[in-house]
Amino acid sequence: MVEAQSIVVPPRPEIAAGARIGSMAEYERLYRLSLDDPETFWARQGERLTWFHPWDVVFDHDYANTDFGWYLGGRLNACYNCVDRHLAARGNQDAIIWAKDEPGEYERISYRRLKHEVSRVANVLRAHGVRRGDRVCVYMPMIPELAYTMLACARIGAVHSIIFGGFSSEAIRDRIIDAGARLVVTANEGLRGGRRLRLKETVDRAVDGLDQVRTVLVARRTEAEVPMRPGRDHWLDAECRTQRSTCTYEWMGAEDPLFILYTSGSTGKPKGVLHTTGGYLVYAAMTHELVFDHRPGDVHFCAADVGWITGHSYIIYGPLANGATTVMFESLPTYPDPGRYWQAVDDLGVTTFYTAPTALRAVARAGDAPVRAHSRRSLRVLGTVGEPINPDTWRWYHDVVGEARCAVVDTWWQTETGGVLITPLPGVTPLKPGSATLPFFGVQPVLVDDEGTVLEGRGVSGNLCLSRTWPGQARTVWGDHERFRETYFTRFPGLYFTGDGCRRDEDGYYWITGRVDDVINVAGHRLGTAEIESALVAHEAVAEAAVVGFPHEIKGQGIFAFVILTMEAEQADPRQLQGALIEQVRRVIGPVASPDAVLISPGLPKTRSGKIMRRVLRQIAAGEYDDLGNLSTLAEPAVVEGLIAAHREMAATLAPDPPPEVS
Ligand code: 7RM
């Protein structure tokens, strides 16, 4: 007699597109599989995209040469995946809803129209000589033409480098030169919070005398006429009218560059972080679906600016790769009133909403009434990103905005990671206010102490590193692979170092404690203190400068500059000088890096070997003079007394902050 055989169904190491994760047990099983059999796991994830040619190797990494590759040998086009492939099933569905600066004004762009608009821009770029591999710099407001331009670049294999609108002409110029771009796309003006931003004028100053730039394309956002240099400057709308609404797409290699995005670090000028095509798009699509529990019919509203990585991954690439409806928000959370987000939520039926804690603090301070004035019934998932969220703000978001029925996802990630790495899964992961909770699939966080010893187990704090590669990982720093290696892979050999401090609690939950390097996070924007110091020292009145972050009620961190004047400048009027130095930083870097306080200082606390003790400066800037810790290594301890006196005097005269501009 033959015994009945029980059929053993092997666990499926996969999360197919559209599949749900239903429980913590399911998360844990799949998480384990993602680490035990990454090859199978990530091969399945690759199937989220449409490939023209299959890959040969799922991933390959070589830490010694800092070489990471995903879906090697595969061919695809990111624009095809975000646009064309959706036409058959959802050509008439909204791809983008543009929420204009004025409340209640929206423009809907279907997938079909998106294909036509993108194709026209792609043809314009080609007509101006842009070819596969060329870099295109983009300095635009939050208008649909920005999305068209990104996707048009992807379509023809050009590499976009988007520069956030808060950067100055000098910063733009540096980035154009570093990327070697010959074409720049901008707009005549931008509109934000009822104010006009003169983008074309800023680009003119950036490219003035820069022969490398042959073409400037200008989108029209307002009626304003701007000077157009013949031969170089062209109106984008006029150019598009001459082009067909169809355009071929390049078959890109999975590892061909998709975009460069400049980001600040602890030293030197910002680095051009490079993301490639296949891995980045797989990861953006997968995380958008799972972190926001994306479902067909959802309206996804990520309130970031496309000029930052959050906008790249969760306004454009992730949602569009998934065929979602994505909102592009041109305005400010407080314009014309602090109910603006919730009005947009009701007007558009937003299901998944994503913003930075700083924006929540800015609107929460107006109280609950502007929230309660809108129903918010459509909301299901509420996300945050960019900085640690204080538990009070988290609770307000959860209880008041989400009426305790929406999942709050505090997502930790970076420009360099391409997508979310530590996050709850909505409706699955038990939440703790202020914790980004647990690693996403395939992600292995490792905490190490300053000596590089790995801290095993629970209830430990250290430097946050990652020991595995994931598809969205940055591949290099544009034009400087050695800097890539040096910045991220030398401090703790064999690991990627994030620059963040982190605690793993008794339940294995991760709590990001903030940067451990000289990077500060101002209103969710990442800035290097060294960059701001260089900008200050470039002013003739400044002999030396040290910049630190200090706690700021709305912005998370504010920018505090200690400056030592040159002998000649010591006679100048201090008020005027402070204004001039703030202006100096705005000119060199941009309004985004505007110092909140400039303290003309009698000296800086230095060790006998000449190193500035930043810890002491941070404490003074925060007004915490009482316990300055061990000062025995200071060359001149008296400097500290002088600084405290100067800070006291300044604190007494400081006016309360105006409401900040957050994006
Ligand atoms: C997405 C983005 C990255 C830095 C990162 C952290 C901080 C980001 C969180 C966070 C605590 C979070 N990219 N950060 N998300 N800190 N909790 N959920 O912001 O490159 O501009 O900045 O931002 O310090 O290293 S970024």
XYZ file of C-alpha atoms and ligand atoms in Angstrom:
689
model
C 0.000 0.000 0.000
C 1.281 3.397 -0.872
C 1.289 5.833 1.962
C -0.429 9.137 1.377
C 2.159 11.769 0.848
C 1.845 15.131 2.396
C 2.638 17.785 -0.091
C 5.109 20.236 1.321
C 4.741 23.654 -0.230
C 8.064 25.419 0.059
C 7.833 28.954 1.418
C 7.845 31.358 -1.488
C 10.779 33.718 -1.097
C 8.995 36.533 -2.819
C 6.630 39.418 -2.604
C 5.123 39.764 -6.022
C 3.973 43.190 -7.116
C 0.501 43.754 -5.700
C 0.872 41.153 -2.941
C 0.169 42.213 0.661
C 2.177 41.508 3.774
C -0.484 40.516 6.241
C 1.215 39.996 9.577
C 4.415 40.333 11.574
C 5.001 36.606 11.115
C 4.871 37.148 7.371
C 7.246 40.117 7.634
C 9.677 38.084 9.724
C 9.580 35.101 7.387
C 10.150 37.202 4.298
C 12.802 39.317 6.013
C 14.729 36.163 6.909
C 14.384 34.864 3.363
C 15.583 38.177 1.938
C 18.810 37.740 3.909
C 19.173 33.969 3.526
C 18.504 33.802 -0.182
C 18.936 37.323 -1.550
C 19.454 36.033 -5.072
C 15.995 34.494 -5.355
C 14.379 37.247 -3.343
C 15.721 40.105 -5.440
C 15.257 38.258 -8.725
C 11.553 38.191 -7.936
C 11.600 41.904 -7.131
C 13.256 42.630 -10.467
C 10.101 41.297 -12.094
C 8.238 44.389 -10.937
C 9.702 46.148 -13.951
C 9.406 45.529 -17.656
C 12.759 44.522 -19.111
C 13.646 44.572 -22.796
C 16.312 42.007 -22.106
C 16.656 39.850 -18.973
C 19.564 40.204 -16.571
C 22.277 37.570 -16.200
C 23.343 38.231 -12.612
C 20.984 39.493 -9.878
C 23.707 41.292 -7.944
C 27.396 41.396 -7.495
C 29.406 43.243 -4.911
C 33.073 43.705 -4.337
C 33.771 45.699 -1.186
C 37.498 45.929 -1.911
C 36.794 47.999 -5.007
C 33.547 49.501 -3.693
C 31.797 48.041 -6.682
C 28.079 47.258 -6.488
C 25.976 46.092 -9.397
C 22.388 44.900 -9.735
C 20.519 43.089 -12.499
C 23.708 42.983 -14.524
C 23.241 42.493 -18.224
C 19.573 43.512 -18.057
C 18.214 46.181 -20.383
C 15.327 48.515 -19.637
C 14.164 52.096 -19.826
C 13.009 53.932 -16.696
C 10.663 56.226 -18.621
C 9.081 53.276 -20.411
C 8.477 51.679 -17.003
C 6.993 54.861 -15.529
C 4.870 55.872 -18.512
C 4.437 53.754 -21.660
C 3.825 50.418 -20.019
C 0.780 51.790 -18.190
C -1.013 53.063 -21.279
C -2.863 49.871 -22.157
C -4.394 49.402 -18.700
C -4.666 52.958 -17.415
C -4.068 55.442 -20.210
C -6.873 57.685 -18.972
C -6.017 57.468 -15.292
C -4.370 60.528 -13.707
C -0.634 60.020 -13.534
C 0.132 63.412 -12.012
C -2.155 65.842 -10.251
C -0.465 69.196 -10.117
C -1.613 71.166 -7.041
C -0.794 74.736 -7.974
C 0.297 77.424 -5.574
C -3.184 78.925 -5.311
C -5.466 76.688 -3.198
C -8.130 74.782 -5.094
C -6.300 74.999 -8.432
C -5.369 71.633 -9.867
C -4.307 70.244 -13.200
C -4.646 66.561 -14.000
C -2.269 64.816 -16.378
C -3.293 61.339 -17.527
C -0.764 58.622 -18.346
C -1.620 59.105 -22.011
C -0.979 62.827 -21.904
C 2.169 62.234 -19.837
C 3.536 60.067 -22.626
C 2.937 62.806 -25.182
C 4.369 65.599 -23.052
C 7.444 63.593 -22.095
C 8.024 62.557 -25.704
C 7.914 66.159 -26.897
C 10.442 67.265 -24.285
C 12.628 64.259 -25.130
C 12.548 65.256 -28.789
C 13.457 68.838 -27.855
C 16.437 67.583 -25.862
C 17.573 65.405 -28.761
C 17.133 68.319 -31.183
C 19.512 70.304 -28.982
C 22.115 67.587 -29.214
C 21.525 65.726 -25.947
C 22.576 62.111 -26.331
C 22.673 58.998 -24.183
C 25.020 59.538 -21.227
C 24.982 63.369 -21.427
C 24.165 65.271 -18.241
C 21.304 67.760 -18.071
C 21.061 70.205 -15.160
C 17.562 71.128 -14.030
C 16.635 74.123 -11.864
C 12.863 74.253 -11.860
C 9.901 74.948 -9.616
C 7.318 72.257 -8.814
C 5.573 72.267 -12.179
C 4.666 69.333 -14.459
C 7.453 70.335 -16.877
C 9.900 69.255 -14.174
C 8.473 65.723 -14.222
C 8.420 65.763 -18.039
C 12.065 66.803 -18.125
C 13.205 64.057 -15.738
C 11.320 61.377 -17.632
C 12.459 62.784 -20.980
C 16.076 62.488 -19.851
C 15.443 58.906 -18.739
C 13.793 58.176 -22.094
C 16.820 59.202 -24.159
C 19.389 57.941 -21.652
C 20.509 61.378 -20.475
C 21.449 61.796 -16.804
C 19.477 64.453 -14.965
C 20.957 66.463 -12.151
C 18.242 68.372 -10.352
C 19.234 71.353 -8.279
C 16.822 72.371 -5.501
C 15.324 75.850 -5.964
C 16.769 77.033 -2.630
C 20.318 77.004 -4.012
C 22.076 80.097 -5.334
C 23.585 80.805 -8.745
C 27.057 80.008 -7.407
C 25.885 76.619 -6.176
C 24.209 75.967 -9.533
C 27.365 76.925 -11.386
C 29.480 74.530 -9.284
C 27.079 71.690 -10.013
C 26.901 72.425 -13.758
C 30.692 72.400 -13.943
C 31.075 69.267 -11.831
C 28.509 67.350 -13.900
C 29.835 68.718 -17.218
C 26.341 69.655 -18.383
C 25.899 71.514 -21.656
C 22.174 72.023 -21.335
C 20.189 73.518 -18.469
C 16.419 73.473 -18.045
C 14.735 76.133 -15.927
C 11.550 78.267 -15.813
C 11.043 81.973 -16.214
C 9.728 82.174 -12.662
C 8.376 79.990 -9.914
C 5.401 80.672 -7.644
C 5.476 79.714 -4.000
C 3.293 80.970 -1.199
C 2.093 83.793 -3.464
C 5.650 84.943 -4.081
C 7.565 84.933 -7.336
C 10.922 83.173 -7.534
C 13.149 84.486 -10.293
C 14.687 81.243 -11.457
C 15.799 82.303 -14.941
C 17.650 85.280 -13.494
C 19.478 82.963 -11.085
C 20.394 80.581 -13.912
C 21.621 83.531 -16.018
C 24.072 84.468 -13.280
C 25.121 80.818 -12.954
C 25.928 80.311 -16.633
C 27.226 83.798 -17.368
C 30.587 83.347 -19.125
C 30.344 79.566 -18.820
C 30.911 78.490 -22.434
C 30.244 74.876 -21.555
C 26.506 75.666 -21.422
C 25.213 75.907 -24.994
C 21.480 75.740 -24.352
C 19.075 76.961 -21.696
C 15.479 75.765 -22.041
C 12.941 77.933 -20.231
C 9.536 76.630 -19.143
C 6.828 79.257 -18.769
C 5.199 79.299 -15.343
C 4.099 82.939 -15.277
C 3.453 85.649 -17.829
C 6.710 87.354 -16.890
C 9.021 88.136 -19.773
C 12.657 87.448 -19.012
C 15.746 88.336 -21.023
C 16.472 85.541 -23.522
C 19.992 85.330 -24.891
C 19.654 84.604 -28.648
C 21.150 81.308 -29.713
C 21.370 80.003 -26.152
C 17.964 80.445 -24.544
C 14.758 78.879 -25.883
C 11.196 78.735 -24.562
C 10.362 75.126 -23.825
C 6.689 75.440 -24.843
C 7.582 76.891 -28.239
C 10.147 74.157 -28.833
C 7.665 71.454 -27.817
C 5.095 72.739 -30.315
C 7.460 71.879 -33.157
C 8.029 68.318 -31.931
C 6.118 65.094 -32.404
C 4.384 63.560 -29.416
C 6.095 60.260 -29.920
C 9.706 59.441 -29.239
C 11.770 56.269 -29.199
C 13.374 55.137 -25.959
C 16.908 53.942 -25.429
C 17.564 50.432 -24.187
C 19.651 51.261 -21.152
C 21.858 48.865 -19.263
C 20.678 48.198 -15.710
C 23.855 49.855 -14.441
C 23.716 52.885 -16.759
C 23.370 56.135 -14.800
C 19.842 57.431 -14.245
C 20.582 60.578 -12.266
C 23.016 62.554 -10.177
C 21.848 64.312 -7.029
C 24.200 66.516 -5.042
C 24.225 66.061 -1.301
C 26.160 67.604 1.563
C 28.664 65.773 3.692
C 30.981 66.622 6.537
C 33.796 67.879 4.307
C 34.254 69.760 1.065
C 31.713 70.655 -1.563
C 28.535 68.611 -2.033
C 29.006 65.254 -3.733
C 27.200 64.161 -6.880
C 25.599 60.930 -5.687
C 25.000 58.659 -8.674
C 22.044 56.307 -9.008
C 21.739 53.798 -11.822
C 18.706 52.570 -13.709
C 17.625 49.026 -12.860
C 18.328 48.654 -9.149
C 17.172 52.152 -8.238
C 13.856 51.772 -10.032
C 13.175 48.299 -8.631
C 13.833 49.611 -5.134
C 11.819 52.832 -5.545
C 8.847 50.861 -6.912
C 9.014 48.143 -4.283
C 9.354 50.498 -1.314
C 6.629 52.807 -2.612
C 4.271 49.853 -2.810
C 5.076 48.229 0.517
C 5.880 51.215 2.729
C 2.710 53.037 1.668
C 0.646 49.881 1.145
C -0.096 51.229 -2.306
C -3.289 49.951 -3.913
C -4.809 50.589 -7.339
C -6.827 53.807 -7.260
C -4.710 55.382 -4.524
C -3.814 59.066 -4.673
C -0.322 59.478 -3.276
C 0.708 62.898 -1.969
C 4.382 63.292 -1.141
C 4.779 66.937 -0.131
C 8.556 67.059 -0.615
C 10.260 69.023 -3.374
C 11.416 67.033 -6.395
C 14.800 68.714 -5.864
C 15.503 66.286 -3.008
C 15.793 62.493 -3.127
C 12.389 62.107 -1.451
C 10.788 63.803 -4.432
C 12.779 61.738 -6.930
C 11.810 58.403 -5.374
C 8.325 59.042 -3.947
C 6.806 61.726 -6.165
C 8.186 60.580 -9.494
C 9.925 57.241 -9.932
C 8.317 54.923 -7.330
C 4.671 55.959 -7.793
C 4.864 56.230 -11.586
C 6.638 52.877 -11.920
C 3.660 51.453 -9.985
C 1.077 53.197 -12.153
C -0.116 55.322 -9.228
C -1.628 58.797 -9.199
C 0.942 61.152 -7.703
C 0.458 64.727 -6.486
C 2.974 67.471 -7.255
C 2.524 70.249 -4.699
C 3.763 73.679 -5.709
C 2.922 75.539 -2.526
C 3.765 75.718 1.177
C 2.080 73.883 4.072
C 1.087 77.215 5.622
C -0.171 78.960 2.471
C -2.612 80.542 2.653
C -3.265 78.932 6.046
C -2.077 75.905 8.033
C -4.994 73.793 6.734
C -3.547 73.711 3.234
C -2.392 70.062 3.257
C -5.749 68.809 4.540
C -7.673 70.845 2.025
C -5.646 69.208 -0.754
C -6.265 65.802 0.870
C -10.039 66.361 0.700
C -10.045 67.968 -2.745
C -8.082 65.098 -4.278
C -9.076 62.118 -2.128
C -5.501 61.549 -0.984
C -4.941 58.082 0.488
C -1.236 58.118 1.316
C 0.478 61.251 2.563
C 4.193 61.832 3.158
C 5.954 64.850 4.623
C 8.763 65.962 6.944
C 8.384 66.423 10.721
C 9.370 70.082 10.320
C 6.296 70.722 8.153
C 4.102 68.956 10.713
C 5.546 71.084 13.524
C 4.901 74.211 11.456
C 1.222 73.353 10.962
C 0.664 71.756 14.381
C 1.557 75.000 16.062
C -1.669 76.507 14.686
C -3.593 73.904 16.696
C -6.191 71.312 15.689
C -8.845 73.588 14.165
C -7.267 73.837 10.670
C -7.078 70.027 10.623
C -10.631 69.473 11.849
C -11.931 71.908 9.235
C -11.348 69.130 6.676
C -12.644 65.562 6.727
C -9.437 63.653 5.784
C -11.652 60.599 5.343
C -9.665 59.277 2.379
C -6.365 59.048 4.315
C -4.981 55.599 5.122
C -1.211 55.929 5.570
C 0.745 58.892 6.976
C 4.495 58.964 6.416
C 7.369 61.080 7.697
C 10.937 61.421 6.503
C 14.041 63.567 6.703
C 14.729 63.939 10.422
C 13.841 62.348 13.705
C 10.222 62.954 14.664
C 9.652 63.985 18.262
C 7.059 61.774 19.970
C 4.700 64.743 20.552
C 4.547 65.537 16.864
C 4.196 61.839 16.065
C 1.178 61.582 18.418
C -0.406 64.691 16.952
C -0.002 63.259 13.447
C -1.415 59.907 14.532
C -4.234 61.093 16.816
C -5.338 64.379 15.263
C -4.483 64.140 11.564
C -5.003 60.374 11.315
C -7.739 60.168 13.966
C -5.931 57.075 15.270
C -7.176 55.053 12.295
C -4.217 55.638 9.930
C -0.843 53.946 10.128
C 2.072 56.331 10.731
C 5.268 55.279 8.981
C 8.457 57.002 10.159
C 10.822 56.168 7.313
C 14.588 56.405 7.650
C 16.760 56.677 4.560
C 19.213 58.907 2.704
C 20.058 60.329 -0.711
C 22.653 57.571 -0.944
C 20.205 54.759 -0.173
C 17.811 55.618 -3.024
C 14.795 54.445 -1.023
C 13.527 53.691 2.471
C 15.666 51.289 4.554
C 14.228 51.362 8.075
C 10.452 51.664 8.365
C 7.287 50.143 9.713
C 5.002 48.345 7.282
C 1.608 50.013 7.676
C -0.939 47.975 9.553
C 1.652 45.291 10.259
C 4.503 46.623 12.403
C 3.534 47.607 15.973
C 4.506 51.276 16.279
C 6.504 53.247 18.822
C 6.342 57.041 18.461
C 9.785 58.328 17.462
C 11.194 55.021 16.230
C 11.647 54.132 12.560
C 11.072 50.582 13.881
C 12.531 47.729 11.801
C 14.653 47.131 8.692
C 13.052 46.734 5.283
C 13.596 43.494 3.343
C 17.198 42.757 2.484
C 18.512 45.487 4.794
C 20.948 44.537 7.547
C 21.620 47.390 10.019
C 24.784 47.034 12.071
C 25.702 49.229 15.043
C 29.388 49.768 15.782
C 31.179 51.746 18.461
C 33.764 54.427 17.616
C 36.519 51.816 17.632
C 34.684 49.777 15.022
C 33.548 46.971 17.328
C 30.205 45.566 16.252
C 27.591 45.932 18.982
C 25.539 42.773 18.997
C 22.258 42.256 20.736
C 19.673 44.660 22.067
C 19.801 47.784 24.173
C 22.874 49.182 22.391
C 23.728 52.518 20.736
C 26.344 53.264 18.131
C 27.156 54.327 14.606
C 24.613 53.074 12.105
C 26.122 50.998 9.296
C 24.741 48.580 6.722
C 26.416 45.319 5.906
C 24.443 44.240 2.831
C 24.013 45.824 -0.547
C 20.468 46.641 -1.720
C 19.330 47.580 -5.233
C 18.810 51.287 -4.472
C 22.308 51.817 -3.152
C 24.282 54.707 -4.709
C 27.041 53.426 -6.971
C 29.582 56.226 -6.880
C 30.233 59.933 -6.498
C 30.128 61.478 -9.943
C 33.671 61.834 -11.237
C 35.306 60.784 -7.965
C 34.980 57.132 -7.088
C 37.767 57.439 -4.538
C 35.730 60.033 -2.645
C 32.801 57.608 -2.642
C 34.977 54.904 -1.094
C 36.625 57.263 1.336
C 33.370 58.878 2.513
C 31.273 55.794 3.127
C 33.455 52.693 3.276
C 36.718 53.476 5.098
C 35.552 54.556 8.575
C 34.312 51.005 9.307
C 35.903 48.603 6.803
C 33.514 46.194 5.116
C 30.492 48.310 6.050
C 28.604 51.243 4.536
C 28.624 54.039 7.161
C 25.509 56.214 7.145
C 26.798 59.103 9.284
C 23.901 58.613 11.707
C 23.863 57.557 15.319
C 21.303 54.962 16.313
C 19.968 52.891 19.202
C 18.569 49.381 18.994
C 16.168 48.933 21.894
C 15.137 45.885 23.881
C 12.623 44.919 21.185
C 15.130 45.272 18.372
C 13.567 48.565 17.244
C 15.829 51.234 15.723
C 15.862 54.840 16.971
C 17.857 57.262 14.820
C 19.522 59.778 17.112
C 20.797 62.178 14.424
C 24.058 62.801 12.617
C 27.331 61.952 14.285
C 29.354 63.936 11.730
C 29.420 67.641 10.886
C 26.223 67.477 8.890
C 23.171 69.321 10.183
C 19.543 68.808 9.350
C 17.653 72.069 9.003
C 13.929 71.794 8.278
C 14.583 68.347 6.805
C 17.345 69.735 4.557
C 20.776 68.251 4.851
C 23.646 70.755 5.039
C 27.368 70.483 5.700
C 28.704 72.846 8.348
C 32.049 72.929 6.475
C 30.351 74.364 3.365
C 28.752 77.155 5.382
C 32.060 77.876 7.098
C 33.840 78.191 3.724
C 31.155 80.581 2.534
C 31.650 82.754 5.640
C 35.441 82.710 5.503
C 35.250 83.864 1.867
C 33.913 87.185 3.203
C 36.629 89.794 3.714
C 35.524 90.575 7.267
C 35.870 86.990 8.489
C 39.104 85.475 9.739
C 37.632 82.233 10.991
C 34.216 80.625 11.318
C 32.676 77.597 13.011
C 29.114 76.516 12.301
C 27.018 74.175 14.429
C 23.380 73.158 14.661
C 21.244 74.145 17.632
C 17.789 72.956 18.678
C 15.052 74.823 16.831
C 11.409 74.372 17.724
C 10.119 74.122 14.150
C 13.125 73.415 11.962
C 14.563 70.682 14.164
C 17.965 72.300 13.922
C 18.872 75.907 13.259
C 22.214 77.149 11.902
C 24.487 78.888 14.391
C 27.629 80.597 13.093
C 30.477 81.673 15.369
C 32.708 84.123 13.498
C 36.009 85.739 14.319
C 36.563 89.004 12.501
C 39.702 90.172 10.780
C 41.496 93.053 12.500
C 40.219 95.571 9.926
C 36.619 94.490 10.400
C 36.601 94.755 14.168
C 35.504 98.397 13.993
C 32.471 97.654 11.794
C 28.889 97.886 13.079
C 28.094 94.369 14.351
C 24.410 94.433 13.316
C 25.268 95.402 9.777
C 27.992 92.815 9.640
C 25.673 90.043 10.810
C 23.276 90.946 8.000
C 26.107 91.019 5.470
C 27.327 87.581 6.572
C 23.875 86.035 6.302
C 23.664 87.572 2.824
C 27.081 86.114 2.016
C 25.906 82.565 2.800
C 22.730 83.101 0.775
C 24.816 84.234 -2.169
C 27.355 81.395 -2.046
C 25.050 78.480 -1.124
C 21.497 79.790 -1.209
C 18.615 80.751 1.091
C 18.382 77.114 2.211
C 21.613 77.593 4.219
C 20.762 80.985 5.756
C 22.224 81.132 9.282
C 19.670 81.677 12.044
C 22.265 83.300 14.261
C 25.672 84.860 13.680
C 27.698 85.460 16.833
C 30.704 87.701 16.512
C 33.027 85.840 18.809
C 36.110 86.716 20.799
C 37.721 83.372 19.936
C 37.004 79.687 19.349
C 37.544 76.882 21.844
C 40.497 74.945 20.469
C 42.552 72.080 21.750
C 46.318 72.513 22.018
C 46.624 70.765 18.668
C 44.354 73.432 17.139
C 41.179 71.382 16.720
C 37.928 73.255 17.356
C 35.919 71.615 20.142
C 32.576 71.582 18.387
C 30.897 69.898 21.292
C 31.468 73.047 23.375
C 30.163 75.274 20.568
C 27.040 73.149 20.220
C 26.366 73.469 23.938
C 26.876 77.229 23.945
C 24.682 77.677 20.850
C 21.973 75.720 22.678
C 22.388 77.963 25.729
C 23.472 74.998 27.861
C 26.395 76.557 29.665
C 26.052 74.759 32.961
C 27.779 71.504 32.270
C 30.395 71.987 29.597
C 32.153 68.783 30.537
C 35.878 68.278 30.391
C 37.636 71.425 29.148
C 41.124 70.434 30.272
C 42.421 69.941 26.722
C 41.603 73.544 25.731
C 44.533 75.740 24.780
C 42.836 78.851 26.191
C 40.014 77.996 28.611
C 39.163 81.712 29.016
C 37.731 81.749 25.478
C 34.745 79.774 26.741
C 33.814 82.469 29.280
C 33.978 85.109 26.558
C 31.740 83.045 24.273
C 29.179 82.455 26.981
C 29.030 86.180 27.756
C 28.629 87.016 24.052
C 25.902 84.383 23.649
C 24.027 85.640 26.745
C 24.019 89.147 25.388
C 22.843 87.929 21.995
C 20.108 85.676 23.395
C 18.757 88.696 25.228
C 18.433 90.731 22.040
C 17.190 87.997 19.705
C 13.752 88.575 18.258
C 11.346 85.631 18.058
C 11.608 83.634 14.841
C 9.427 84.399 11.871
C 7.548 81.336 10.605
C 9.989 79.309 8.524
C 9.560 78.274 4.934
C 9.471 74.526 4.838
C 9.197 72.310 1.845
C 15.484 61.010 2.744
C 16.468 62.036 3.214
C 19.490 61.914 5.157
C 19.612 62.126 6.640
C 19.856 60.848 7.396
C 19.302 61.200 8.760
C 18.104 62.064 8.443
C 16.175 60.903 7.303
C 15.048 60.151 9.015
C 16.218 60.805 9.488
C 15.622 60.287 11.652
C 14.147 59.565 9.974
N 17.678 62.044 2.605
N 16.873 61.273 8.397
N 15.059 60.242 7.653
N 16.495 60.868 10.803
N 14.483 59.667 11.269
N 13.023 58.952 9.614
O 16.151 62.796 4.094
O 20.079 62.561 2.293
O 18.557 64.411 2.558
O 19.131 63.111 4.482
O 18.369 62.627 7.157
O 20.228 61.938 9.480
O 21.239 60.534 7.396
S 18.902 63.070 2.937
